[in-house]
mmCIF file of N, CA and C in Angstrom:
data_model
loop_
_atom_site.group_PDB
_atom_site.id
_atom_site.type_symbol
_atom_site.label_atom_id
_atom_site.label_comp_id
_atom_site.label_asym_id
_atom_site.label_seq_id
_atom_site.Cartn_x
_atom_site.Cartn_y
_atom_site.Cartn_z
ATOM 1 N N UNK A 153 63.034 63.386 132.280
ATOM 2 C CA UNK A 153 62.653 62.306 131.058
ATOM 3 C C UNK A 153 61.503 61.573 131.989
ATOM 4 N N UNK A 154 60.554 60.956 131.649
ATOM 5 C CA UNK A 154 59.630 60.352 131.408
ATOM 6 C C UNK A 154 60.225 58.474 130.952
ATOM 7 N N UNK A 155 59.794 57.385 132.255
ATOM 8 C CA UNK A 155 59.920 56.349 131.503
ATOM 9 C C UNK A 155 58.659 55.625 131.488
ATOM 10 N N UNK A 156 58.474 54.496 130.601
ATOM 11 C CA UNK A 156 57.236 53.665 130.362
ATOM 12 C C UNK A 156 57.958 52.611 131.587
ATOM 13 N N UNK A 157 57.039 52.352 132.211
ATOM 14 C CA UNK A 157 57.481 50.485 132.684
ATOM 15 C C UNK A 157 56.690 49.899 132.292
ATOM 16 N N UNK A 158 57.005 48.761 131.380
ATOM 17 C CA UNK A 158 56.064 47.548 130.734
ATOM 18 C C UNK A 158 55.560 46.869 131.861
ATOM 19 N N UNK A 159 54.454 46.252 131.290
ATOM 20 C CA UNK A 159 53.826 44.876 132.055
ATOM 21 C C UNK A 159 53.533 43.927 131.611
ATOM 22 N N UNK A 160 53.751 42.705 131.948
ATOM 23 C CA UNK A 160 53.317 41.560 131.231
ATOM 24 C C UNK A 160 52.163 41.573 130.346
ATOM 25 N N UNK A 161 50.883 42.632 130.132
ATOM 26 C CA UNK A 161 50.061 42.812 129.904
ATOM 27 C C UNK A 161 50.406 43.193 128.489
ATOM 28 N N UNK A 162 51.717 44.275 128.258
ATOM 29 C CA UNK A 162 52.398 44.614 127.243
ATOM 30 C C UNK A 162 52.781 43.628 126.120
ATOM 31 N N UNK A 163 53.515 42.677 126.743
ATOM 32 C CA UNK A 163 54.322 41.452 126.170
ATOM 33 C C UNK A 163 53.227 40.496 125.766
ATOM 34 N N UNK A 164 52.059 40.271 126.032
ATOM 35 C CA UNK A 164 50.850 39.492 125.684
ATOM 36 C C UNK A 164 50.581 40.088 124.378
ATOM 37 N N UNK A 165 49.889 41.608 124.612
ATOM 38 C CA UNK A 165 49.594 42.382 123.387
ATOM 39 C C UNK A 165 50.931 42.760 122.250
ATOM 40 N N UNK A 166 52.030 42.388 122.664
ATOM 41 C CA UNK A 166 52.780 42.261 121.377
ATOM 42 C C UNK A 166 52.491 40.879 120.789
ATOM 43 N N UNK A 167 52.386 40.339 121.639
ATOM 44 C CA UNK A 167 52.149 38.748 120.853
ATOM 45 C C UNK A 167 51.151 38.687 120.161
ATOM 46 N N UNK A 168 49.932 39.338 120.463
ATOM 47 C CA UNK A 168 48.828 39.572 119.734
ATOM 48 C C UNK A 168 48.637 40.379 118.576
ATOM 49 N N UNK A 169 49.785 41.339 118.708
ATOM 50 C CA UNK A 169 49.883 42.036 117.193
ATOM 51 C C UNK A 169 50.756 41.221 116.320
ATOM 52 N N UNK A 170 51.507 40.360 116.604
ATOM 53 C CA UNK A 170 52.649 39.217 115.752
ATOM 54 C C UNK A 170 51.590 38.426 115.504
ATOM 55 N N UNK A 171 50.648 37.821 115.900
ATOM 56 C CA UNK A 171 49.389 36.781 115.605
ATOM 57 C C UNK A 171 48.618 37.551 114.475
ATOM 58 N N UNK A 172 48.411 38.606 114.864
ATOM 59 C CA UNK A 172 47.251 39.630 113.927
ATOM 60 C C UNK A 172 47.982 39.698 112.140
ATOM 61 N N UNK A 173 49.837 39.725 112.381
ATOM 62 C CA UNK A 173 50.727 40.035 111.532
ATOM 63 C C UNK A 173 50.681 38.618 110.448
ATOM 64 N N UNK A 174 51.354 37.480 111.341
ATOM 65 C CA UNK A 174 50.989 36.278 110.981
ATOM 66 C C UNK A 174 49.644 36.106 110.161
ATOM 67 N N UNK A 175 48.815 36.524 110.497
ATOM 68 C CA UNK A 175 47.303 36.530 109.566
ATOM 69 C C UNK A 175 47.084 36.940 108.371
ATOM 70 N N UNK A 176 47.966 38.627 108.343
ATOM 71 C CA UNK A 176 47.924 39.203 107.256
ATOM 72 C C UNK A 176 48.514 38.259 106.403
ATOM 73 N N UNK A 177 49.583 38.132 106.474
ATOM 74 C CA UNK A 177 50.757 37.021 105.879
ATOM 75 C C UNK A 177 50.285 35.957 105.183
ATOM 76 N N UNK A 178 49.425 35.068 105.921
ATOM 77 C CA UNK A 178 48.452 33.971 105.396
ATOM 78 C C UNK A 178 47.892 34.401 104.279
ATOM 79 N N UNK A 179 46.984 35.397 104.851
ATOM 80 C CA UNK A 179 45.906 35.913 103.605
ATOM 81 C C UNK A 179 46.494 36.678 102.703
ATOM 82 N N UNK A 180 47.848 37.167 102.681
ATOM 83 C CA UNK A 180 48.674 37.288 101.356
ATOM 84 C C UNK A 180 48.626 36.640 100.464
ATOM 85 N N UNK A 181 49.635 35.407 101.341
ATOM 86 C CA UNK A 181 49.644 34.188 100.365
ATOM 87 C C UNK A 181 48.067 33.564 99.619
ATOM 88 N N UNK A 182 47.644 33.441 100.302
ATOM 89 C CA UNK A 182 46.262 33.143 99.880
ATOM 90 C C UNK A 182 45.654 33.909 98.602
ATOM 91 N N UNK A 183 45.755 35.058 98.574
ATOM 92 C CA UNK A 183 45.718 36.033 97.646
ATOM 93 C C UNK A 183 46.652 36.047 95.959
ATOM 94 N N UNK A 184 47.769 35.034 96.490
ATOM 95 C CA UNK A 184 48.974 35.481 95.990
ATOM 96 C C UNK A 184 49.350 36.572 95.882
ATOM 97 N N UNK A 185 49.863 37.586 96.657
ATOM 98 C CA UNK A 185 50.153 38.768 96.815
ATOM 99 C C UNK A 185 51.312 38.999 97.456
ATOM 100 N N UNK A 186 52.734 38.461 96.521
ATOM 101 C CA UNK A 186 53.777 37.920 97.139
ATOM 102 C C UNK A 186 54.748 39.425 97.515
ATOM 103 N N UNK A 187 54.483 40.312 97.121
ATOM 104 C CA UNK A 187 54.998 41.561 97.402
ATOM 105 C C UNK A 187 54.613 42.285 98.329
ATOM 106 N N UNK A 188 53.452 41.832 98.687
ATOM 107 C CA UNK A 188 52.553 42.403 99.905
ATOM 108 C C UNK A 188 53.157 41.549 100.985
ATOM 109 N N UNK A 189 53.530 40.086 100.930
ATOM 110 C CA UNK A 189 54.063 39.598 101.895
ATOM 111 C C UNK A 189 55.542 39.485 102.198
ATOM 112 N N UNK A 190 56.247 40.054 101.038
ATOM 113 C CA UNK A 190 57.488 40.587 101.862
ATOM 114 C C UNK A 190 57.487 41.870 102.524
ATOM 115 N N UNK A 191 56.633 42.701 102.582
ATOM 116 C CA UNK A 191 56.513 44.166 102.958
ATOM 117 C C UNK A 191 56.090 43.486 104.751
ATOM 118 N N UNK A 192 54.924 42.384 104.490
ATOM 119 C CA UNK A 192 54.544 42.028 105.518
ATOM 120 C C UNK A 192 55.827 41.235 106.669
ATOM 121 N N UNK A 193 56.372 40.363 105.919
ATOM 122 C CA UNK A 193 57.262 40.110 106.736
ATOM 123 C C UNK A 193 58.278 40.652 107.304
ATOM 124 N N UNK A 194 59.041 41.476 106.235
ATOM 125 C CA UNK A 194 59.830 42.890 106.935
ATOM 126 C C UNK A 194 59.552 43.577 108.234
ATOM 127 N N UNK A 195 57.807 43.777 108.337
ATOM 128 C CA UNK A 195 57.395 44.522 109.552
ATOM 129 C C UNK A 195 57.071 43.389 110.562
ATOM 130 N N UNK A 196 57.078 41.756 110.259
ATOM 131 C CA UNK A 196 56.708 40.943 111.306
ATOM 132 C C UNK A 196 58.323 40.758 111.951
ATOM 133 N N UNK A 197 59.476 40.843 111.066
ATOM 134 C CA UNK A 197 61.132 40.919 111.872
ATOM 135 C C UNK A 197 61.067 41.435 112.525
ATOM 136 N N UNK A 198 60.692 43.033 112.393
ATOM 137 C CA UNK A 198 60.927 44.290 113.236
ATOM 138 C C UNK A 198 60.010 43.823 114.770
ATOM 139 N N UNK A 199 58.967 43.667 114.283
ATOM 140 C CA UNK A 199 57.958 43.421 115.634
ATOM 141 C C UNK A 199 58.623 42.177 116.588
ATOM 142 N N UNK A 200 59.431 41.295 115.882
ATOM 143 C CA UNK A 200 59.776 40.248 116.845
ATOM 144 C C UNK A 200 60.777 40.635 117.672
ATOM 145 N N UNK A 201 61.492 41.557 116.599
ATOM 146 C CA UNK A 201 62.927 41.896 117.531
ATOM 147 C C UNK A 201 62.696 43.218 118.604
ATOM 148 N N UNK A 202 61.892 43.797 118.355
ATOM 149 C CA UNK A 202 61.130 44.719 119.546
ATOM 150 C C UNK A 202 60.819 43.614 120.627
ATOM 151 N N UNK A 203 60.008 42.578 120.199
ATOM 152 C CA UNK A 203 59.143 41.939 121.339
ATOM 153 C C UNK A 203 60.082 40.825 122.166
ATOM 154 N N UNK A 204 61.013 40.516 121.322
ATOM 155 C CA UNK A 204 61.959 39.700 122.125
ATOM 156 C C UNK A 204 62.924 40.731 123.423
ATOM 157 N N UNK A 205 63.049 41.987 122.421
ATOM 158 C CA UNK A 205 63.808 42.643 123.888
ATOM 159 C C UNK A 205 63.356 43.129 124.668
ATOM 160 N N UNK A 206 61.484 43.044 124.958
ATOM 161 C CA UNK A 206 60.715 43.412 126.073
ATOM 162 C C UNK A 206 60.575 42.006 126.607
ATOM 163 N N UNK A 207 60.173 41.512 125.672
ATOM 164 C CA UNK A 207 59.874 39.744 126.305
ATOM 165 C C UNK A 207 61.134 39.432 127.840
ATOM 166 N N UNK A 208 62.374 39.884 127.323
ATOM 167 C CA UNK A 208 63.300 39.297 127.983
ATOM 168 C C UNK A 208 63.021 40.515 129.182
ATOM 169 N N UNK A 209 62.866 41.293 129.448
ATOM 170 C CA UNK A 209 62.764 42.628 130.529
ATOM 171 C C UNK A 209 61.400 42.238 131.476
ATOM 172 N N UNK A 210 60.733 41.734 130.956
ATOM 173 C CA UNK A 210 59.467 41.814 131.559
ATOM 174 C C UNK A 210 59.072 40.520 132.208
ATOM 175 N N UNK A 211 58.788 40.440 133.844
ATOM 176 C CA UNK A 211 58.647 38.782 133.671
ATOM 177 C C UNK A 211 56.834 39.217 133.774
ATOM 178 N N UNK A 212 56.029 37.764 133.576
ATOM 179 C CA UNK A 212 55.037 37.347 133.028
ATOM 180 C C UNK A 212 54.300 36.829 134.206
ATOM 181 N N UNK A 213 53.132 37.433 134.068
ATOM 182 C CA UNK A 213 52.523 36.164 135.298
ATOM 183 C C UNK A 213 51.803 35.021 135.110
ATOM 184 N N UNK A 214 51.612 34.374 135.579
ATOM 185 C CA UNK A 214 50.930 32.723 135.112
ATOM 186 C C UNK A 214 49.940 32.813 134.241
ATOM 187 N N UNK A 215 49.041 33.535 134.242
ATOM 188 C CA UNK A 215 47.723 33.682 133.475
ATOM 189 C C UNK A 215 48.492 34.163 131.805
ATOM 190 N N UNK A 216 49.604 35.224 131.898
ATOM 191 C CA UNK A 216 49.866 35.828 130.778
ATOM 192 C C UNK A 216 51.136 34.633 130.109
ATOM 193 N N UNK A 217 51.768 34.059 131.115
ATOM 194 C CA UNK A 217 52.630 33.144 130.519
ATOM 195 C C UNK A 217 51.813 31.923 129.599
ATOM 196 N N UNK A 218 50.814 31.724 130.147
ATOM 197 C CA UNK A 218 49.748 30.537 129.622
ATOM 198 C C UNK A 218 49.196 31.141 127.837
ATOM 199 N N UNK A 219 49.039 32.575 128.234
ATOM 200 C CA UNK A 219 48.483 33.544 127.355
ATOM 201 C C UNK A 219 49.582 33.192 126.038
ATOM 202 N N UNK A 220 50.643 33.683 126.474
ATOM 203 C CA UNK A 220 51.634 33.787 125.225
ATOM 204 C C UNK A 220 52.307 32.486 124.637
ATOM 205 N N UNK A 221 52.192 31.636 125.508
ATOM 206 C CA UNK A 221 52.467 29.894 124.774
ATOM 207 C C UNK A 221 51.222 29.424 124.031
ATOM 208 N N UNK A 222 49.967 30.210 124.577
ATOM 209 C CA UNK A 222 48.691 29.843 123.370
ATOM 210 C C UNK A 222 49.311 30.680 122.057
ATOM 211 N N UNK A 223 49.341 32.077 122.047
ATOM 212 C CA UNK A 223 49.187 32.755 120.693
ATOM 213 C C UNK A 223 50.503 32.627 120.134
ATOM 214 N N UNK A 224 51.907 31.678 121.212
ATOM 215 C CA UNK A 224 52.936 31.821 119.988
ATOM 216 C C UNK A 224 52.826 29.921 118.990
ATOM 217 N N UNK A 225 51.403 29.167 119.490
ATOM 218 C CA UNK A 225 51.110 28.140 119.047
ATOM 219 C C UNK A 225 50.951 28.410 118.171
ATOM 220 N N UNK A 226 49.620 29.799 118.217
ATOM 221 C CA UNK A 226 48.874 30.143 116.789
ATOM 222 C C UNK A 226 50.135 30.683 115.726
ATOM 223 N N UNK A 227 50.769 31.408 116.232
ATOM 224 C CA UNK A 227 51.958 32.123 115.313
ATOM 225 C C UNK A 227 52.649 31.153 114.565
ATOM 226 N N UNK A 228 52.860 30.474 115.277
ATOM 227 C CA UNK A 228 53.939 29.391 114.357
ATOM 228 C C UNK A 228 53.044 28.217 113.382
ATOM 229 N N UNK A 229 51.984 28.125 113.584
ATOM 230 C CA UNK A 229 51.173 27.580 112.841
ATOM 231 C C UNK A 229 50.956 28.155 111.837
ATOM 232 N N UNK A 230 50.341 29.568 111.849
ATOM 233 C CA UNK A 230 50.530 30.106 110.597
ATOM 234 C C UNK A 230 51.726 30.550 109.707
ATOM 235 N N UNK A 231 52.935 30.455 110.687
ATOM 236 C CA UNK A 231 54.174 30.731 110.097
ATOM 237 C C UNK A 231 54.444 29.646 109.230
ATOM 238 N N UNK A 232 54.044 28.087 109.712
ATOM 239 C CA UNK A 232 53.928 27.309 109.069
ATOM 240 C C UNK A 232 53.009 27.172 107.767
ATOM 241 N N UNK A 233 52.092 27.270 107.566
ATOM 242 C CA UNK A 233 50.980 27.321 106.522
ATOM 243 C C UNK A 233 51.779 28.354 105.550
ATOM 244 N N UNK A 234 52.692 29.455 106.168
ATOM 245 C CA UNK A 234 52.798 30.775 105.111
ATOM 246 C C UNK A 234 53.728 29.957 104.366
ATOM 247 N N UNK A 235 55.089 29.378 105.286
ATOM 248 C CA UNK A 235 55.932 28.567 104.823
ATOM 249 C C UNK A 235 55.246 27.362 103.658
ATOM 250 N N UNK A 236 54.688 26.848 104.073
ATOM 251 C CA UNK A 236 54.053 25.725 102.874
ATOM 252 C C UNK A 236 53.659 26.192 101.735
ATOM 253 N N UNK A 237 52.848 27.717 101.855
ATOM 254 C CA UNK A 237 52.410 28.382 100.898
ATOM 255 C C UNK A 237 53.611 29.097 99.921
ATOM 256 N N UNK A 238 54.863 29.056 100.461
ATOM 257 C CA UNK A 238 55.706 29.744 99.684
ATOM 258 C C UNK A 238 56.213 28.630 99.170
ATOM 259 N N UNK A 239 56.853 27.371 99.842
ATOM 260 C CA UNK A 239 56.980 26.303 99.597
ATOM 261 C C UNK A 239 56.268 25.639 97.837
ATOM 262 N N UNK A 240 55.034 25.999 97.998
ATOM 263 C CA UNK A 240 54.509 25.681 96.706
ATOM 264 C C UNK A 240 54.724 26.724 95.589
ATOM 265 N N UNK A 241 54.556 27.845 95.782
ATOM 266 C CA UNK A 241 55.064 28.922 95.019
ATOM 267 C C UNK A 241 56.047 28.628 94.246
ATOM 268 N N UNK A 242 57.162 28.104 95.093
ATOM 269 C CA UNK A 242 58.523 28.103 95.061
ATOM 270 C C UNK A 242 58.789 26.884 93.898
ATOM 271 N N UNK A 243 57.951 25.770 93.928
ATOM 272 C CA UNK A 243 57.955 24.636 93.073
ATOM 273 C C UNK A 243 56.925 25.347 91.757
ATOM 274 N N UNK A 244 56.308 26.058 91.991
ATOM 275 C CA UNK A 244 55.588 26.290 90.881
ATOM 276 C C UNK A 244 56.475 27.273 89.931
ATOM 277 N N UNK A 245 56.796 28.109 90.525
ATOM 278 C CA UNK A 245 57.500 28.683 89.652
ATOM 279 C C UNK A 245 58.909 28.002 89.202
ATOM 280 N N UNK A 246 59.454 27.196 89.600
ATOM 281 C CA UNK A 246 60.631 26.287 89.318
ATOM 282 C C UNK A 246 60.129 25.595 87.796
ATOM 283 N N UNK A 247 58.611 25.278 88.076
ATOM 284 C CA UNK A 247 57.904 24.213 86.955
ATOM 285 C C UNK A 247 57.946 25.076 85.882
ATOM 286 N N UNK A 248 57.679 26.665 86.132
ATOM 287 C CA UNK A 248 57.381 27.595 84.774
ATOM 288 C C UNK A 248 59.030 27.817 84.309
ATOM 289 N N UNK A 249 59.451 27.719 85.063
ATOM 290 C CA UNK A 249 61.036 27.963 84.626
ATOM 291 C C UNK A 249 62.081 27.104 84.013
ATOM 292 N N UNK A 250 61.134 25.602 84.195
ATOM 293 C CA UNK A 250 61.907 24.605 83.359
ATOM 294 C C UNK A 250 60.877 24.534 82.145
ATOM 295 N N UNK A 251 59.547 24.420 81.952
ATOM 296 C CA UNK A 251 58.807 25.184 80.741
ATOM 297 C C UNK A 251 59.253 25.850 80.099
ATOM 298 N N UNK A 252 59.831 27.185 80.277
ATOM 299 C CA UNK A 252 60.606 28.213 79.395
ATOM 300 C C UNK A 252 61.576 28.012 78.944
ATOM 301 N N UNK A 253 62.273 27.151 79.906
ATOM 302 C CA UNK A 253 63.971 26.653 79.422
ATOM 303 C C UNK A 253 63.395 25.665 78.048
ATOM 304 N N UNK A 254 62.696 24.777 78.322
ATOM 305 C CA UNK A 254 62.236 23.681 76.938
ATOM 306 C C UNK A 254 61.937 24.525 75.777
ATOM 307 N N UNK A 255 61.089 25.612 76.137
ATOM 308 C CA UNK A 255 60.666 26.211 74.895
ATOM 309 C C UNK A 255 61.378 27.001 74.261
ATOM 310 N N UNK A 256 62.836 27.519 74.824
ATOM 311 C CA UNK A 256 63.617 28.086 74.498
ATOM 312 C C UNK A 256 64.568 27.087 73.757
ATOM 313 N N UNK A 257 64.965 26.139 74.422
ATOM 314 C CA UNK A 257 65.598 25.302 73.518
ATOM 315 C C UNK A 257 65.192 24.636 72.510
ATOM 316 N N UNK A 258 63.448 23.766 72.464
ATOM 317 C CA UNK A 258 62.645 24.080 71.217
ATOM 318 C C UNK A 258 63.194 24.923 70.114
ATOM 319 N N UNK A 259 62.666 26.261 70.523
ATOM 320 C CA UNK A 259 62.932 27.396 69.784
ATOM 321 C C UNK A 259 64.113 27.356 68.944
ATOM 322 N N UNK A 260 65.118 27.165 69.960
ATOM 323 C CA UNK A 260 66.278 27.454 68.942
ATOM 324 C C UNK A 260 67.094 26.290 68.209
ATOM 325 N N UNK A 261 66.594 24.862 68.820
ATOM 326 C CA UNK A 261 66.993 23.913 67.882
ATOM 327 C C UNK A 261 66.092 24.168 66.476
ATOM 328 N N UNK A 262 64.962 23.977 66.796
ATOM 329 C CA UNK A 262 64.255 24.307 65.259
ATOM 330 C C UNK A 262 64.197 25.162 64.259
ATOM 331 N N UNK A 263 64.607 26.602 65.542
ATOM 332 C CA UNK A 263 64.633 27.896 64.805
ATOM 333 C C UNK A 263 65.889 27.666 63.817
ATOM 334 N N UNK A 264 67.316 27.162 64.122
ATOM 335 C CA UNK A 264 68.459 26.785 63.561
ATOM 336 C C UNK A 264 68.000 25.788 62.318
ATOM 337 N N UNK A 265 67.441 25.093 62.329
ATOM 338 C CA UNK A 265 67.212 23.872 61.369
ATOM 339 C C UNK A 265 66.142 24.926 60.164
ATOM 340 N N UNK A 266 65.332 25.184 61.065
ATOM 341 C CA UNK A 266 64.260 26.205 59.929
ATOM 342 C C UNK A 266 64.860 27.397 59.044
ATOM 343 N N UNK A 267 66.274 27.682 59.833
ATOM 344 C CA UNK A 267 67.241 28.385 59.453
ATOM 345 C C UNK A 267 67.841 28.218 58.392
ATOM 346 N N UNK A 268 68.427 26.742 58.054
ATOM 347 C CA UNK A 268 69.255 26.243 57.522
ATOM 348 C C UNK A 268 68.393 25.898 56.185
ATOM 349 N N UNK A 269 67.105 25.517 56.125
ATOM 350 C CA UNK A 269 66.245 25.145 55.325
ATOM 351 C C UNK A 269 65.933 25.991 54.209
ATOM 352 N N UNK A 270 65.446 27.498 55.275
ATOM 353 C CA UNK A 270 64.974 28.691 54.424
ATOM 354 C C UNK A 270 66.568 29.126 53.728
ATOM 355 N N UNK A 271 67.497 28.785 54.109
ATOM 356 C CA UNK A 271 68.678 29.500 53.275
ATOM 357 C C UNK A 271 69.111 28.772 52.003
ATOM 358 N N UNK A 272 68.378 27.411 52.182
ATOM 359 C CA UNK A 272 69.060 26.673 51.033
ATOM 360 C C UNK A 272 67.933 26.942 50.123
ATOM 361 N N UNK A 273 66.836 27.438 49.793
ATOM 362 C CA UNK A 273 65.894 27.896 49.341
ATOM 363 C C UNK A 273 66.423 29.230 48.009
ATOM 364 N N UNK A 274 66.822 29.175 46.913
ATOM 365 C CA UNK A 274 67.615 29.960 46.180
ATOM 366 C C UNK A 274 66.657 30.703 45.383
ATOM 367 N N UNK A 275 66.665 31.783 45.012
ATOM 368 C CA UNK A 275 65.452 33.006 44.493
ATOM 369 C C UNK A 275 65.098 32.608 43.169
ATOM 370 N N UNK A 276 66.391 32.026 42.678
ATOM 371 C CA UNK A 276 66.149 31.477 41.023
ATOM 372 C C UNK A 276 65.695 29.910 41.211
ATOM 373 N N UNK A 277 66.048 29.531 42.432
ATOM 374 C CA UNK A 277 65.297 27.776 42.134
ATOM 375 C C UNK A 277 64.494 28.071 43.370
ATOM 376 N N UNK A 278 62.774 27.436 43.288
ATOM 377 C CA UNK A 278 62.147 27.587 44.139
ATOM 378 C C UNK A 278 62.004 26.111 44.968
ATOM 379 N N UNK A 279 62.861 25.339 44.709
ATOM 380 C CA UNK A 279 63.262 23.721 45.499
ATOM 381 C C UNK A 279 64.464 23.922 46.305
ATOM 382 N N UNK A 280 63.718 23.084 47.386
ATOM 383 C CA UNK A 280 65.446 22.882 48.359
ATOM 384 C C UNK A 280 66.468 22.013 47.460
ATOM 385 N N UNK A 281 67.234 22.947 48.149
ATOM 386 C CA UNK A 281 68.941 22.291 47.580
ATOM 387 C C UNK A 281 69.570 21.064 48.743
#
């Protein structure tokens, strides 16, 4: 059985992959492709867990520690932008739900009243009773 020894370069490459994934996630929010975002996020979580285990076992060189810190900063910034866009989407959906509820309530209220008025019409008498 052959074992592959990971290096600090592999850890940094993992963070670069995470950065690319957060960029994809950010692009998906820009295009409002919410289902795509969900699949990207699922893969991101998987990548993060794998990298966490790798990072815990591999010592980093000073240069790679600096690069890792830069990458994490960019990853966190992208995640913040994704979160902001998700919050805006949540607010938008909340407004749509509220509007829909108001329309439904108005429809019920006026529909019932309209029903009472139309039921007051008799076929023999063309006026309201």
